[in-house]
C-alpha positions in Angstrom: -17.6 0.7 8.6 -14.5 -1.1 6.8 -15.3 -3.6 4.3 -14.1 -6.8 5.9 -16.1 -10.1 6.5 -15.3 -13.3 8.2 -16.6 -16.2 6.1 -15.8 -19.5 7.7 -12.2 -19.8 8.1 -11.4 -17.0 5.6 -11.3 -13.2 6.2 -12.2 -11.1 3.2 -10.8 -7.5 2.8 -11.3 -4.9 0.4 -8.2 -2.8 0.4 -6.8 0.5 -1.5 -3.0 1.1 -1.6 -1.1 4.0 -2.9 2.1 3.9 -4.9 3.8 7.2 -4.2 7.1 7.4 -6.3 9.8 9.7 -5.8 12.7 9.5 -8.4 13.8 5.9 -7.9 12.1 5.4 -4.4 8.6 4.1 -3.3 7.1 4.8 0.0 6.4 1.7 2.1 4.9 1.0 5.6 4.8 -1.7 8.1 3.0 -2.3 11.2 5.5 -1.7 14.2 5.6 -5.5 15.2 5.6 -7.0 11.8 8.7 -7.7 9.6 7.3 -7.3 6.2 6.5 -4.1 4.2 3.6 -3.1 2.1 2.2 0.1 0.3 0.5 2.6 2.4 -3.3 2.4 2.3 -6.2 0.5 4.1 -9.5 -0.7 3.9 -12.3 0.6 1.8 -15.4 1.8 4.0 -18.8 0.6 2.9 -20.4 3.1 0.6 -17.1 4.8 -0.1 -15.5 5.2 -3.4 -12.2 3.6 -3.7 -10.5 6.8 -4.7 -11.9 8.6 -1.6 -10.6 5.8 0.4 -7.0 6.1 -0.6 -7.1 10.0 -0.1 -8.6 9.6 3.4 -6.0 6.8 4.4 -3.1 9.1 3.3 -4.5 11.9 5.2 -5.3 10.0 8.4 -1.9 8.1 8.4 0.4 10.8 7.0 -1.5 14.0 7.2 -0.7 14.5 3.5 -3.4 15.4 0.9 -2.6 13.2 -2.2 -3.8 13.4 -5.8 -4.4 10.3 -7.8 -2.5 9.9 -11.1 -4.1 6.7 -12.3 -5.2 3.3 -11.4 -2.1 0.9 -11.6 -4.0 -2.2 -11.1 -6.2 -4.6 -9.2 -5.3 -7.7 -7.3 -6.6 -10.8 -5.7 -4.4 -11.7 -2.9 -4.5 -14.9 -0.9 -2.4 -15.2 2.0 -2.1 -16.3 5.7 -1.7 -13.6 8.4 -1.3 -14.6 12.0 -2.4 -18.0 11.2 -5.7 -17.0 9.5 -6.5 -17.3 5.8 -7.0 -14.0 4.0 -8.7 -13.2 0.6 -8.0 -9.6 -0.3 -9.2 -7.7 -3.2 -7.0 -4.5 -3.7 -6.9 -1.5 -5.9 -3.6 0.0 -6.4 -3.3 3.8 -7.2 -0.3 5.8 -8.4 -0.5 9.1 -6.2 1.4 12.2 -5.5 1.2 15.2 -3.3 1.3 18.8 -4.4 1.7 19.8 -0.8 5.0 18.0 -0.4 8.4 18.9 -2.0 9.6 15.6 -2.8 13.1 16.7 -3.3 13.3 17.6 0.5 11.8 14.3 1.5 14.0 12.4 4.1 14.9 9.0 2.4 17.5 8.1 5.0 15.5 5.9 7.5 12.3 5.1 9.1 9.7 7.6 10.2 6.2 7.5 11.9 3.1 9.1 10.6 0.5 11.4 12.4 -1.3 8.5 13.9 1.4 7.6 16.2 4.1 4.8 16.2 2.0 1.8 15.1 2.8 2.2 11.3 6.5 2.7 10.4 7.2 4.3 7.1 10.3 4.4 4.9 11.3 5.5 1.5 12.9 2.5 -0.1 14.8 2.3 -3.6 12.8 0.1 -5.9 16.0 -1.8 -6.9 16.4 -2.8 -3.1 12.8 -4.3 -3.0 14.1 -7.9 -3.7 16.3 -7.9 -0.6 13.4 -7.0 1.7 10.1 -8.8 2.6 7.6 -6.7 0.6 4.1 -7.9 0.0 2.4 -8.6 -2.2 5.1 -10.3 -4.0 4.3 -8.9 -7.5 5.5 -5.3 -6.4 9.1 -5.4 -7.4 8.3 -6.6 -11.0 5.6 -4.0 -11.4 7.5 -1.1 -10.0 10.8 -1.6 -11.8 9.0 -1.5 -15.1 5.8 0.5 -14.5 3.1 -0.7 -16.8 1.2 1.9 -18.9 -2.2 0.5 -18.4 -4.0 -1.0 -15.6 -3.0 -4.4 -14.7 -4.7 -7.5 -12.9 -2.7 -9.5 -10.5 -3.5 -12.8 -8.7 -1.2 -13.4 -6.0 -0.7 -16.5 -3.6 1.6 -15.7 -0.7 1.5 -18.7 1.8 
């Protein structure tokens, strides 16, 4: 069971996300009917380590076995989605896959994962992130100059 709780008028989520870099590109995804992009990932299940969660999410969504390089950071995100307040705690991992030759990845457009067409994926040049709606808002500054140690972000997107 995913860790998500409705508390009054606020929904709480515990989320993991993977930063999969390929040269100057990062893998993003969006829900088909949404206009904003985010990092691939999902909710942590109760009793599950976050490192296991991110591996599970990439396998479920993309059919890719990933390895974790390191924790990039943690976030406290406060935003409104579909008219509802959300408080999300997120762990962001830098990941890679030894099963995929990143030199052969198609970086020319959108594609779907193995779960169907609900999630749309795209490799996006990091320097193009300011020109698209990417959430949370701290991603561009973080990815253009990747920090050496783990960071902590507090983000209010309203």
